[in-house]
């Protein structure tokens, strides 16, 4: 940040997008990560904190719309949320001070193994609205994460909103850390649409053990048309590790990561059973 | 250099600083030494302040990001002559040893009590999360916040 000469705080989204057009510009949301950046390539910081239009959580067109500047604390405090796992995930993040500042946009754009919100958002089929000063595109979060946010999102683009389809479904999130205030060792989330006991559609996702949170499409598709039984849980939680490219972690051997993922996925499936 | 202008406990400060200066280093450079530096990367909580009503860690806020805001540090609570119930309770409960973590602990508790005057133990624990203390073991601090909450409620009822 040492070469920053200009620091602007626009009052509207169009002017923020305009400001981002200049080379060397970077958006600042909560700042929990950007404030520590040692990068010399930025010359202008565009602070998004005045954009009240990005701080809303609304239900519209049969989907939940969440602004990119909604903080984790705000998300954790939503009453009667159609997705209680959003509250659970947001309130599991590190500490009060971090949750107060960290935003939905920052959680998605950061692109590191320890971000928790994207694990849940992937399971919930989240779509992301990306805007620049002249155009916009809506893409699946899974598409961004199949690449990397830093590659997928252009430097003049902002995540402005995310959309989660409202659908009668069951969802669950589980996370393992050594203490409350720690980076995740392993996590899993899931969403299931069922017909009686039979699974019609299911997404399972994981975090903590791969470079970025990701979906598990293979085991998820194997579950369609089935009833979640204890035998299925045992089988899927073991089988899913074959689909995961575990990253090295000085805190956990691959064997340990596998046993944690097995427990996380089992817990998620147990929740989806009911 | 970039000019930063902000208010600390009601007093206005203005100073030129490097663009990558944290709010923590900025505050200490203008003489606000109750805001402590531990890890410098958002993990230990020693540098807590309340910025425009939001409890945050000043080492991961850029000074320029705090331009135009109102910062509250532990001095905003009370002083030796006129201490805040949180300060008295921390002393009475023996919740302070070396004291390094205490300014942030007090602000974190204050920020929670402003929104939730009747917290249960789980809520107290959650409000102090991320404020590492290497001396006390937390038990007495939790007791101190509980006690302060009670005194604050009684004081309010007496008014
Ligand atoms: C000590 C510590 C512990 C943490 N622990 C956890 C944890 O356990 N789990 C967890 O999930 N998170 C955790 N976090 C938060 C996480 O690591 C990031 O710091 C956070 O997600 C960044 O969000 P922000 O809003 O502060 O973004 P900023 O720091 O402001 O920005 C980060 C990056 O995202 C870009 N960006 C921000 N918003 C947008 C947008 N709307 N559109 C496009 N780009 C954007 C910025 O340009 C920048 O490149 C932790 C943070 C710290 C400091
Ligand atoms: S110095 Fe800020 S959290 Fe440690
Ligand atoms: S009293 Fe010493 S660190 Fe808390």
CSV table of C-alpha atoms and ligand atoms in Angstrom, one decimal:
chain,number,residue,atom,x,y,z
A,1,UNK,CA,0.0,0.0,0.0
A,2,UNK,CA,3.1,2.2,0.2
A,3,UNK,CA,2.6,3.7,-3.2
A,4,UNK,CA,-1.0,4.8,-2.6
A,5,UNK,CA,-1.4,8.5,-3.3
A,6,UNK,CA,-5.2,8.7,-3.6
A,7,UNK,CA,-7.8,7.5,-1.2
A,8,UNK,CA,-11.4,8.0,-2.2
A,9,UNK,CA,-14.7,7.2,-0.5
A,10,UNK,CA,-17.5,7.5,-3.0
A,11,UNK,CA,-21.1,7.9,-2.0
A,12,UNK,CA,-22.7,5.9,-4.8
A,13,UNK,CA,-22.0,2.7,-6.6
A,14,UNK,CA,-21.7,4.3,-10.1
A,15,UNK,CA,-19.0,6.6,-8.9
A,16,UNK,CA,-17.2,3.8,-7.1
A,17,UNK,CA,-17.2,1.8,-10.3
A,18,UNK,CA,-16.0,4.8,-12.2
A,19,UNK,CA,-13.1,5.3,-9.7
A,20,UNK,CA,-12.1,1.7,-10.2
A,21,UNK,CA,-11.5,2.2,-13.9
A,22,UNK,CA,-8.0,3.7,-13.4
A,23,UNK,CA,-5.1,1.3,-13.4
A,24,UNK,CA,-3.6,0.8,-9.9
A,25,UNK,CA,-7.0,1.1,-8.2
A,26,UNK,CA,-8.2,-1.3,-5.6
A,27,UNK,CA,-11.4,-1.7,-3.6
A,28,UNK,CA,-11.3,-1.6,0.2
A,29,UNK,CA,-14.2,-3.2,2.0
A,30,UNK,CA,-13.6,-4.1,5.7
A,31,UNK,CA,-9.9,-3.7,5.2
A,32,UNK,CA,-9.1,-6.7,7.4
A,33,UNK,CA,-6.9,-8.2,4.7
A,34,UNK,CA,-6.1,-5.3,2.4
A,35,UNK,CA,-4.8,-3.2,5.3
A,36,UNK,CA,-1.9,-5.7,5.7
A,37,UNK,CA,-1.1,-5.8,2.0
A,38,UNK,CA,2.6,-5.1,1.2
A,39,UNK,CA,1.8,-4.7,-2.6
A,40,UNK,CA,3.4,-1.8,-4.3
A,41,UNK,CA,1.1,-1.9,-7.4
A,42,UNK,CA,-1.7,0.1,-5.9
A,43,UNK,CA,-1.9,3.8,-6.3
A,44,UNK,CA,-5.5,4.4,-5.4
A,45,UNK,CA,-7.8,2.9,-2.8
A,46,UNK,CA,-11.5,3.1,-3.3
A,47,UNK,CA,-13.2,2.7,0.1
A,48,UNK,CA,-16.6,1.2,-0.3
A,49,UNK,CA,-17.8,1.9,3.3
A,50,UNK,CA,-20.2,4.7,2.3
A,51,UNK,CA,-22.2,2.5,-0.2
A,52,UNK,CA,-25.3,1.9,1.9
A,53,UNK,CA,-27.0,0.3,-1.1
A,54,UNK,CA,-24.5,-2.6,-0.7
A,55,UNK,CA,-25.3,-3.1,3.0
A,56,UNK,CA,-28.8,-4.6,2.5
A,57,UNK,CA,-30.2,-8.1,2.9
A,58,UNK,CA,-33.5,-8.5,1.1
A,59,UNK,CA,-35.9,-11.2,-0.2
A,60,UNK,CA,-36.7,-10.5,-3.9
A,61,UNK,CA,-37.8,-12.6,-6.9
A,62,UNK,CA,-37.8,-15.8,-4.8
A,63,UNK,CA,-34.2,-15.3,-3.8
A,64,UNK,CA,-32.2,-13.9,-0.9
A,65,UNK,CA,-30.2,-10.9,-2.0
A,66,UNK,CA,-27.2,-9.9,0.1
A,67,UNK,CA,-25.2,-6.8,-0.5
A,68,UNK,CA,-21.4,-7.2,-0.8
A,69,UNK,CA,-20.8,-4.7,2.1
A,70,UNK,CA,-22.9,-6.7,4.6
A,71,UNK,CA,-20.6,-7.6,7.5
A,72,UNK,CA,-20.4,-11.0,9.1
A,73,UNK,CA,-21.9,-9.5,12.3
A,74,UNK,CA,-24.9,-8.3,10.3
A,75,UNK,CA,-25.3,-11.7,8.7
A,76,UNK,CA,-25.0,-13.5,12.1
A,77,UNK,CA,-27.7,-11.3,13.6
A,78,UNK,CA,-30.4,-11.7,10.9
A,79,UNK,CA,-33.6,-12.9,12.6
A,80,UNK,CA,-35.8,-15.5,10.9
A,81,UNK,CA,-33.2,-16.1,8.2
A,82,UNK,CA,-34.4,-18.5,5.6
A,83,UNK,CA,-31.0,-20.1,5.9
A,84,UNK,CA,-29.9,-20.5,9.5
A,85,UNK,CA,-26.6,-21.9,8.3
A,86,UNK,CA,-25.7,-18.4,7.1
A,87,UNK,CA,-26.0,-17.2,10.7
A,88,UNK,CA,-24.1,-20.2,12.0
A,89,UNK,CA,-21.3,-19.8,9.5
A,90,UNK,CA,-20.9,-16.0,9.9
A,91,UNK,CA,-20.9,-16.3,13.7
A,92,UNK,CA,-18.2,-19.0,13.6
A,93,UNK,CA,-15.7,-16.7,12.0
A,94,UNK,CA,-12.7,-15.8,14.2
A,95,UNK,CA,-13.6,-13.1,16.6
A,96,UNK,CA,-16.2,-10.3,17.2
A,97,UNK,CA,-13.8,-7.6,16.0
A,98,UNK,CA,-13.1,-9.5,12.8
A,99,UNK,CA,-16.8,-10.3,12.2
A,100,UNK,CA,-17.6,-6.6,12.7
A,101,UNK,CA,-15.4,-5.6,9.8
A,102,UNK,CA,-15.2,-8.5,7.4
A,103,UNK,CA,-17.7,-8.3,4.5
A,104,UNK,CA,-19.4,-10.7,2.2
A,105,UNK,CA,-17.5,-9.3,-0.8
A,106,UNK,CA,-14.2,-9.5,1.0
A,107,UNK,CA,-14.9,-13.1,2.0
A,108,UNK,CA,-15.5,-14.1,-1.6
A,109,UNK,CA,-12.8,-12.0,-3.2
A,110,UNK,CA,-10.1,-13.0,-0.7
A,111,UNK,CA,-9.6,-16.5,-2.2
A,112,UNK,CA,-7.8,-18.3,0.6
A,113,UNK,CA,-8.2,-21.7,2.2
A,114,UNK,CA,-9.5,-20.4,5.5
A,115,UNK,CA,-12.5,-18.4,4.4
A,116,UNK,CA,-15.7,-20.0,5.8
A,117,UNK,CA,-18.6,-18.1,4.3
A,118,UNK,CA,-17.9,-19.4,0.7
A,119,UNK,CA,-18.1,-23.0,1.9
A,120,UNK,CA,-21.8,-22.4,2.9
A,121,UNK,CA,-22.5,-20.1,-0.1
A,122,UNK,CA,-21.2,-22.9,-2.5
A,123,UNK,CA,-23.6,-25.4,-1.0
A,124,UNK,CA,-26.5,-22.9,-1.3
A,125,UNK,CA,-26.0,-22.5,-5.1
A,126,UNK,CA,-25.0,-18.8,-4.7
A,127,UNK,CA,-24.9,-16.5,-7.8
A,128,UNK,CA,-22.6,-13.5,-7.7
A,129,UNK,CA,-23.3,-10.2,-9.4
A,130,UNK,CA,-20.2,-8.6,-10.8
A,131,UNK,CA,-20.4,-5.0,-12.1
A,132,UNK,CA,-18.0,-2.6,-13.8
A,133,UNK,CA,-18.9,1.0,-14.9
A,134,UNK,CA,-20.4,-0.2,-18.2
A,135,UNK,CA,-21.6,-3.7,-17.8
A,136,UNK,CA,-22.6,-6.5,-15.3
A,137,UNK,CA,-22.5,-10.3,-15.3
A,138,UNK,CA,-24.1,-12.8,-12.9
A,139,UNK,CA,-22.0,-15.9,-12.4
A,140,UNK,CA,-22.2,-19.0,-10.2
A,141,UNK,CA,-19.9,-18.7,-7.2
A,142,UNK,CA,-18.7,-22.2,-8.1
A,143,UNK,CA,-17.5,-20.9,-11.4
A,144,UNK,CA,-15.4,-18.2,-9.7
A,145,UNK,CA,-14.0,-20.7,-7.3
A,146,UNK,CA,-13.2,-23.3,-10.0
A,147,UNK,CA,-10.8,-20.6,-11.2
A,148,UNK,CA,-9.6,-18.2,-8.6
A,149,UNK,CA,-11.3,-14.9,-7.5
A,150,UNK,CA,-8.2,-12.9,-8.3
A,151,UNK,CA,-8.1,-14.3,-11.8
A,152,UNK,CA,-11.9,-14.3,-12.4
A,153,UNK,CA,-12.8,-10.9,-11.1
A,154,UNK,CA,-11.3,-8.1,-13.2
A,155,UNK,CA,-9.6,-5.2,-11.5
A,156,UNK,CA,-12.3,-2.7,-12.5
A,157,UNK,CA,-15.1,-5.1,-11.3
A,158,UNK,CA,-16.9,-5.2,-8.0
A,159,UNK,CA,-18.9,-7.9,-6.4
A,160,UNK,CA,-22.0,-5.9,-5.6
A,161,UNK,CA,-24.5,-8.5,-4.6
A,162,UNK,CA,-25.0,-12.2,-4.1
A,163,UNK,CA,-28.2,-14.2,-4.8
A,164,UNK,CA,-29.3,-17.3,-3.0
A,165,UNK,CA,-32.3,-19.1,-4.5
A,166,UNK,CA,-35.1,-19.6,-2.0
A,167,UNK,CA,-36.1,-23.2,-2.2
A,168,UNK,CA,-37.6,-25.7,0.2
A,169,UNK,CA,-34.5,-27.4,1.4
A,170,UNK,CA,-32.5,-28.5,4.4
A,171,UNK,CA,-29.0,-27.2,5.0
A,172,UNK,CA,-26.2,-27.7,7.4
A,173,UNK,CA,-22.7,-26.4,8.2
A,174,UNK,CA,-20.0,-27.9,10.4
A,175,UNK,CA,-16.5,-26.6,11.1
A,176,UNK,CA,-13.6,-27.8,13.2
A,177,UNK,CA,-11.0,-25.5,14.8
A,178,UNK,CA,-8.8,-26.1,17.8
A,179,UNK,CA,-10.1,-23.1,19.6
A,180,UNK,CA,-13.0,-20.7,18.9
A,181,UNK,CA,-10.5,-18.1,17.7
A,182,UNK,CA,-8.6,-20.1,15.2
A,183,UNK,CA,-8.4,-20.7,11.4
A,184,UNK,CA,-10.4,-23.6,10.2
A,185,UNK,CA,-8.8,-27.1,10.0
A,186,UNK,CA,-11.8,-28.6,8.1
A,187,UNK,CA,-15.3,-27.7,7.4
A,188,UNK,CA,-18.3,-29.0,5.3
A,189,UNK,CA,-21.7,-27.6,4.3
A,190,UNK,CA,-24.6,-29.2,2.5
A,191,UNK,CA,-28.0,-28.4,1.1
A,192,UNK,CA,-30.6,-31.0,0.1
A,193,UNK,CA,-33.9,-30.8,-1.7
A,194,UNK,CA,-35.9,-33.9,-0.8
A,195,UNK,CA,-39.1,-35.6,-1.9
A,196,UNK,CA,-40.1,-37.2,1.3
A,197,UNK,CA,-37.0,-39.0,2.4
A,198,UNK,CA,-35.5,-39.2,-1.1
A,199,UNK,CA,-32.9,-36.8,-2.2
A,200,UNK,CA,-33.8,-34.9,-5.4
A,201,UNK,CA,-30.8,-32.5,-5.4
A,202,UNK,CA,-27.9,-32.1,-3.1
A,203,UNK,CA,-24.7,-30.0,-2.9
A,204,UNK,CA,-21.9,-30.9,-0.5
A,205,UNK,CA,-19.0,-28.5,-0.1
A,206,UNK,CA,-15.9,-28.4,2.0
A,207,UNK,CA,-13.3,-25.9,3.3
A,208,UNK,CA,-10.0,-25.8,5.1
A,209,UNK,CA,-8.3,-28.7,3.5
A,210,UNK,CA,-8.1,-27.5,-0.1
A,211,UNK,CA,-6.5,-24.2,-1.5
A,212,UNK,CA,-10.0,-22.8,-1.8
A,213,UNK,CA,-13.4,-24.0,-0.6
A,214,UNK,CA,-15.0,-26.3,-3.2
A,215,UNK,CA,-18.1,-28.4,-4.1
A,216,UNK,CA,-18.0,-32.2,-4.2
A,217,UNK,CA,-20.0,-32.9,-7.3
A,218,UNK,CA,-19.1,-36.6,-7.7
A,219,UNK,CA,-20.3,-37.8,-4.3
A,220,UNK,CA,-23.2,-35.3,-4.4
A,221,UNK,CA,-24.5,-36.8,-7.6
A,222,UNK,CA,-24.2,-40.3,-6.2
A,223,UNK,CA,-26.7,-39.4,-3.5
A,224,UNK,CA,-29.5,-38.3,-5.8
A,225,UNK,CA,-32.5,-40.6,-5.8
A,226,UNK,CA,-31.4,-42.2,-2.5
A,227,UNK,CA,-32.4,-42.0,1.1
A,228,UNK,CA,-29.7,-40.9,3.6
A,229,UNK,CA,-29.1,-43.9,5.8
A,230,UNK,CA,-26.4,-44.6,8.3
A,231,UNK,CA,-24.7,-46.9,5.8
A,232,UNK,CA,-24.8,-44.2,3.1
A,233,UNK,CA,-23.3,-41.7,5.5
A,234,UNK,CA,-20.5,-44.1,6.3
A,235,UNK,CA,-19.9,-44.8,2.6
A,236,UNK,CA,-20.1,-41.2,1.3
A,237,UNK,CA,-17.9,-39.7,4.1
A,238,UNK,CA,-15.2,-42.1,3.2
A,239,UNK,CA,-15.7,-42.0,-0.5
A,240,UNK,CA,-15.6,-38.2,-0.7
A,241,UNK,CA,-11.9,-38.0,0.3
A,242,UNK,CA,-11.0,-39.5,-3.1
A,243,UNK,CA,-12.5,-36.5,-4.8
A,244,UNK,CA,-10.5,-34.0,-2.7
A,245,UNK,CA,-7.0,-32.7,-3.5
A,246,UNK,CA,-5.8,-32.1,0.0
A,247,UNK,CA,-3.4,-29.2,0.4
A,248,UNK,CA,-0.3,-29.5,2.7
A,249,UNK,CA,-1.0,-28.0,6.1
A,250,UNK,CA,1.7,-27.8,8.8
A,251,UNK,CA,-1.1,-28.2,11.4
A,252,UNK,CA,-2.5,-31.4,10.1
A,253,UNK,CA,-1.2,-34.4,8.1
A,254,UNK,CA,-3.3,-35.6,5.2
A,255,UNK,CA,-4.5,-38.6,7.2
A,256,UNK,CA,-5.7,-36.2,9.9
A,257,UNK,CA,-7.4,-33.9,7.3
A,258,UNK,CA,-9.1,-37.0,5.9
A,259,UNK,CA,-10.5,-38.1,9.2
A,260,UNK,CA,-11.7,-34.6,10.0
A,261,UNK,CA,-13.5,-34.3,6.6
A,262,UNK,CA,-15.1,-37.6,7.2
A,263,UNK,CA,-16.5,-36.4,10.5
A,264,UNK,CA,-17.6,-33.0,9.1
A,265,UNK,CA,-19.4,-34.6,6.1
A,266,UNK,CA,-21.0,-37.2,8.4
A,267,UNK,CA,-22.3,-34.5,10.6
A,268,UNK,CA,-23.7,-32.6,7.6
A,269,UNK,CA,-25.4,-35.7,6.2
A,270,UNK,CA,-26.9,-36.5,9.6
A,271,UNK,CA,-28.4,-33.0,9.7
A,272,UNK,CA,-29.7,-33.4,6.1
A,273,UNK,CA,-31.3,-36.8,7.1
A,274,UNK,CA,-34.0,-35.1,9.3
B,1,UNK,CA,2.2,11.1,2.7
B,2,UNK,CA,-1.5,11.4,3.2
B,3,UNK,CA,-3.4,13.7,5.7
B,4,UNK,CA,-5.5,11.9,8.3
B,5,UNK,CA,-8.0,13.7,10.4
B,6,UNK,CA,-10.0,12.0,13.1
B,7,UNK,CA,-11.5,12.4,16.5
B,8,UNK,CA,-10.2,10.5,19.5
B,9,UNK,CA,-12.4,10.6,22.6
B,10,UNK,CA,-13.9,13.9,21.5
B,11,UNK,CA,-10.6,15.6,20.6
B,12,UNK,CA,-9.7,16.3,17.0
B,13,UNK,CA,-6.3,15.1,15.6
B,14,UNK,CA,-4.8,15.8,12.2
B,15,UNK,CA,-1.4,14.5,10.9
B,16,UNK,CA,0.3,13.5,7.7
B,17,UNK,CA,1.2,9.9,7.6
B,18,UNK,CA,2.4,7.2,5.2
B,19,UNK,CA,-0.4,5.5,3.2
B,20,UNK,CA,0.2,2.1,4.7
B,21,UNK,CA,0.2,3.3,8.3
B,22,UNK,CA,-2.3,1.3,10.5
B,23,UNK,CA,-4.7,3.1,12.7
B,24,UNK,CA,-2.9,1.5,15.6
B,25,UNK,CA,0.5,3.1,14.7
B,26,UNK,CA,-1.2,6.4,13.9
B,27,UNK,CA,-2.9,6.5,17.4
B,28,UNK,CA,0.3,5.6,19.2
B,29,UNK,CA,2.2,8.3,17.1
B,30,UNK,CA,-0.2,11.0,18.4
B,31,UNK,CA,0.4,9.8,22.0
B,32,UNK,CA,-2.6,7.5,22.5
B,33,UNK,CA,-0.5,4.7,24.2
B,34,UNK,CA,-3.4,2.8,25.8
B,35,UNK,CA,-3.9,1.1,22.4
B,36,UNK,CA,-1.4,-1.7,22.5
B,37,UNK,CA,0.5,-3.6,19.8
B,38,UNK,CA,0.7,-7.3,20.0
B,39,UNK,CA,0.7,-9.3,16.8
B,40,UNK,CA,0.0,-6.4,14.4
B,41,UNK,CA,-2.1,-8.7,12.2
B,42,UNK,CA,-5.6,-9.0,13.8
B,43,UNK,CA,-5.0,-12.0,15.9
B,44,UNK,CA,-4.4,-11.0,19.5
B,45,UNK,CA,-6.8,-8.2,20.1
B,46,UNK,CA,-4.5,-5.9,22.1
B,47,UNK,CA,-5.2,-3.0,19.8
B,48,UNK,CA,-9.0,-2.8,20.1
B,49,UNK,CA,-10.8,0.5,19.6
B,50,UNK,CA,-14.4,1.5,18.9
B,51,UNK,CA,-14.6,3.3,15.5
B,52,UNK,CA,-17.9,5.0,14.8
B,53,UNK,CA,-19.6,2.6,17.3
B,54,UNK,CA,-18.0,-0.5,15.9
B,55,UNK,CA,-15.4,-2.5,17.9
B,56,UNK,CA,-12.5,-3.3,15.7
B,57,UNK,CA,-8.8,-4.1,15.8
B,58,UNK,CA,-6.9,-1.0,14.9
B,59,UNK,CA,-3.8,-2.8,13.5
B,60,UNK,CA,-6.0,-4.0,10.6
B,61,UNK,CA,-7.6,-0.7,9.9
B,62,UNK,CA,-5.6,1.7,7.8
B,63,UNK,CA,-5.2,5.2,9.4
B,64,UNK,CA,-6.5,6.7,6.2
B,65,UNK,CA,-9.5,4.4,6.3
B,66,UNK,CA,-10.4,5.9,9.7
B,67,UNK,CA,-10.2,9.4,8.3
B,68,UNK,CA,-13.2,11.4,9.5
B,69,UNK,CA,-14.3,8.8,12.1
B,70,UNK,CA,-14.8,9.1,15.8
B,71,UNK,CA,-12.5,6.8,17.7
B,72,UNK,CA,-13.1,5.7,21.3
B,73,UNK,CA,-10.3,4.2,23.4
B,74,UNK,CA,-10.3,3.1,27.0
B,75,UNK,CA,-9.8,6.7,28.2
B,76,UNK,CA,-13.4,7.3,27.1
B,77,UNK,CA,-14.7,5.0,29.8
B,78,UNK,CA,-13.5,6.7,32.9
B,79,UNK,CA,-10.4,7.6,35.0
B,80,UNK,CA,-8.9,6.8,38.4
B,81,UNK,CA,-11.1,9.5,40.1
B,82,UNK,CA,-14.3,8.5,38.2
B,83,UNK,CA,-14.0,4.9,37.0
B,84,UNK,CA,-16.5,3.1,34.8
B,85,UNK,CA,-18.3,0.1,36.5
B,86,UNK,CA,-16.4,-2.1,34.1
B,87,UNK,CA,-13.1,-0.7,35.4
B,88,UNK,CA,-14.1,-1.1,39.1
B,89,UNK,CA,-15.3,-4.6,38.5
B,90,UNK,CA,-12.1,-5.7,36.8
B,91,UNK,CA,-10.2,-4.4,39.8
B,92,UNK,CA,-12.5,-5.9,42.4
B,93,UNK,CA,-12.6,-9.3,40.7
B,94,UNK,CA,-8.8,-9.4,40.3
B,95,UNK,CA,-9.2,-9.6,36.6
B,96,UNK,CA,-6.1,-7.6,35.8
B,97,UNK,CA,-2.5,-8.8,36.0
B,98,UNK,CA,0.0,-7.2,33.7
B,99,UNK,CA,-2.7,-5.2,32.1
B,100,UNK,CA,-1.6,-5.3,28.5
B,101,UNK,CA,-4.9,-6.8,27.2
B,102,UNK,CA,-7.1,-4.9,29.5
B,103,UNK,CA,-7.9,-1.7,27.5
B,104,UNK,CA,-9.2,-3.8,24.7
B,105,UNK,CA,-11.1,-6.2,27.0
B,106,UNK,CA,-12.9,-3.3,28.5
B,107,UNK,CA,-13.8,-1.8,25.2
B,108,UNK,CA,-15.0,-5.1,23.8
B,109,UNK,CA,-17.2,-5.6,26.9
B,110,UNK,CA,-18.5,-2.0,26.7
B,111,UNK,CA,-19.4,-2.5,23.1
B,112,UNK,CA,-21.4,-5.6,23.9
B,113,UNK,CA,-23.1,-4.1,27.0
B,114,UNK,CA,-24.2,-1.1,25.0
B,115,UNK,CA,-26.3,-3.4,22.8
B,116,UNK,CA,-27.1,-6.1,25.3
B,117,UNK,CA,-27.3,-4.9,28.9
B,118,UNK,CA,-28.3,-8.4,30.2
B,119,UNK,CA,-25.8,-10.8,28.7
B,120,UNK,CA,-25.6,-14.5,29.7
B,121,UNK,CA,-22.2,-16.1,30.1
B,122,UNK,CA,-22.1,-17.4,26.6
B,123,UNK,CA,-22.6,-13.9,25.2
B,124,UNK,CA,-19.9,-12.5,27.5
B,125,UNK,CA,-17.5,-15.1,26.4
B,126,UNK,CA,-18.3,-14.4,22.7
B,127,UNK,CA,-17.9,-10.6,23.2
B,128,UNK,CA,-14.3,-11.2,24.6
B,129,UNK,CA,-13.3,-13.6,21.9
B,130,UNK,CA,-10.2,-12.7,20.1
B,131,UNK,CA,-8.9,-10.7,23.1
B,132,UNK,CA,-6.0,-12.9,24.2
B,133,UNK,CA,-4.8,-12.6,27.7
B,134,UNK,CA,-1.5,-14.3,28.6
B,135,UNK,CA,-1.9,-13.8,32.4
B,136,UNK,CA,-5.4,-14.3,33.9
B,137,UNK,CA,-7.1,-17.3,32.3
B,138,UNK,CA,-10.2,-15.3,31.5
B,139,UNK,CA,-12.4,-16.7,34.4
B,140,UNK,CA,-12.1,-13.5,36.4
B,141,UNK,CA,-12.7,-11.3,33.4
B,142,UNK,CA,-15.9,-13.1,32.7
B,143,UNK,CA,-17.0,-12.6,36.3
B,144,UNK,CA,-16.0,-8.9,36.1
B,145,UNK,CA,-18.1,-8.3,33.1
B,146,UNK,CA,-21.1,-10.1,34.7
B,147,UNK,CA,-20.7,-7.9,37.8
B,148,UNK,CA,-20.3,-4.7,35.8
B,149,UNK,CA,-23.4,-5.5,33.8
B,150,UNK,CA,-25.3,-5.9,37.0
B,151,UNK,CA,-24.0,-2.5,38.4
B,152,UNK,CA,-24.8,-0.8,35.2
B,153,UNK,CA,-28.4,-2.1,35.2
B,154,UNK,CA,-28.8,-1.0,38.8
B,155,UNK,CA,-27.3,2.5,38.1
B,156,UNK,CA,-29.8,2.8,35.2
B,157,UNK,CA,-32.7,1.8,37.4
B,158,UNK,CA,-31.7,4.4,40.0
B,159,UNK,CA,-31.7,7.2,37.6
C,1,LIG,C1,-6.8,-12.5,12.2
C,1,LIG,C2,-7.8,-12.8,11.2
C,1,LIG,C3,-8.5,-14.0,11.2
C,1,LIG,C4,-9.5,-14.3,10.3
C,1,LIG,N1,-10.1,-15.5,10.4
C,1,LIG,C5,-11.1,-15.8,9.5
C,1,LIG,C6,-11.8,-17.0,9.6
C,1,LIG,O1,-11.5,-17.8,10.5
C,1,LIG,N2,-12.7,-17.3,8.7
C,1,LIG,C7,-13.1,-16.4,7.7
C,1,LIG,O2,-13.9,-16.7,6.9
C,1,LIG,N3,-12.4,-15.2,7.6
C,1,LIG,C8,-11.5,-14.9,8.5
C,1,LIG,N4,-10.8,-13.7,8.4
C,1,LIG,C9,-11.2,-12.8,7.3
C,1,LIG,C10,-10.5,-13.0,6.0
C,1,LIG,O3,-9.3,-13.5,6.1
C,1,LIG,C11,-10.4,-11.7,5.2
C,1,LIG,O4,-9.6,-10.8,5.9
C,1,LIG,C12,-11.7,-11.1,4.9
C,1,LIG,O5,-12.6,-12.0,4.3
C,1,LIG,C13,-11.6,-9.9,4.0
C,1,LIG,O6,-12.8,-9.2,4.0
C,1,LIG,P1,-12.8,-7.6,4.1
C,1,LIG,O7,-14.2,-7.1,3.9
C,1,LIG,O8,-12.1,-7.1,5.3
C,1,LIG,O9,-12.0,-7.3,2.7
C,1,LIG,P2,-10.8,-6.2,2.4
C,1,LIG,O10,-9.6,-6.5,3.3
C,1,LIG,O11,-11.3,-4.9,2.4
C,1,LIG,O12,-10.4,-6.7,1.0
C,1,LIG,C14,-9.8,-8.0,0.7
C,1,LIG,C15,-9.7,-8.2,-0.8
C,1,LIG,O13,-11.0,-8.3,-1.4
C,1,LIG,C16,-11.3,-7.3,-2.4
C,1,LIG,N5,-12.7,-7.0,-2.2
C,1,LIG,C17,-13.3,-6.6,-1.1
C,1,LIG,N6,-14.6,-6.4,-1.4
C,1,LIG,C18,-14.8,-6.6,-2.7
C,1,LIG,C19,-15.9,-6.4,-3.6
C,1,LIG,N7,-17.1,-6.1,-3.1
C,1,LIG,N8,-15.7,-6.7,-4.9
C,1,LIG,C20,-14.5,-7.0,-5.4
C,1,LIG,N9,-13.4,-7.2,-4.6
C,1,LIG,C21,-13.5,-6.9,-3.3
C,1,LIG,C22,-10.3,-6.2,-2.0
C,1,LIG,O14,-10.0,-5.4,-3.2
C,1,LIG,C23,-9.1,-6.9,-1.5
C,1,LIG,O15,-8.3,-7.4,-2.6
C,1,LIG,C24,-9.8,-13.4,9.3
C,1,LIG,C25,-9.1,-12.2,9.2
C,1,LIG,C26,-8.1,-11.9,10.1
C,1,LIG,C27,-7.4,-10.6,10.0
C,2,LIG,S1,-2.0,-6.0,17.5
C,2,LIG,FE1,-3.9,-5.8,16.6
C,2,LIG,S2,-4.8,-7.8,16.9
C,2,LIG,FE2,-2.8,-8.0,17.7
C,3,LIG,S1,-3.5,-9.2,32.1
C,3,LIG,FE1,-1.6,-9.7,31.2
C,3,LIG,S2,-2.2,-10.1,29.1
C,3,LIG,FE2,-4.1,-9.9,30.2
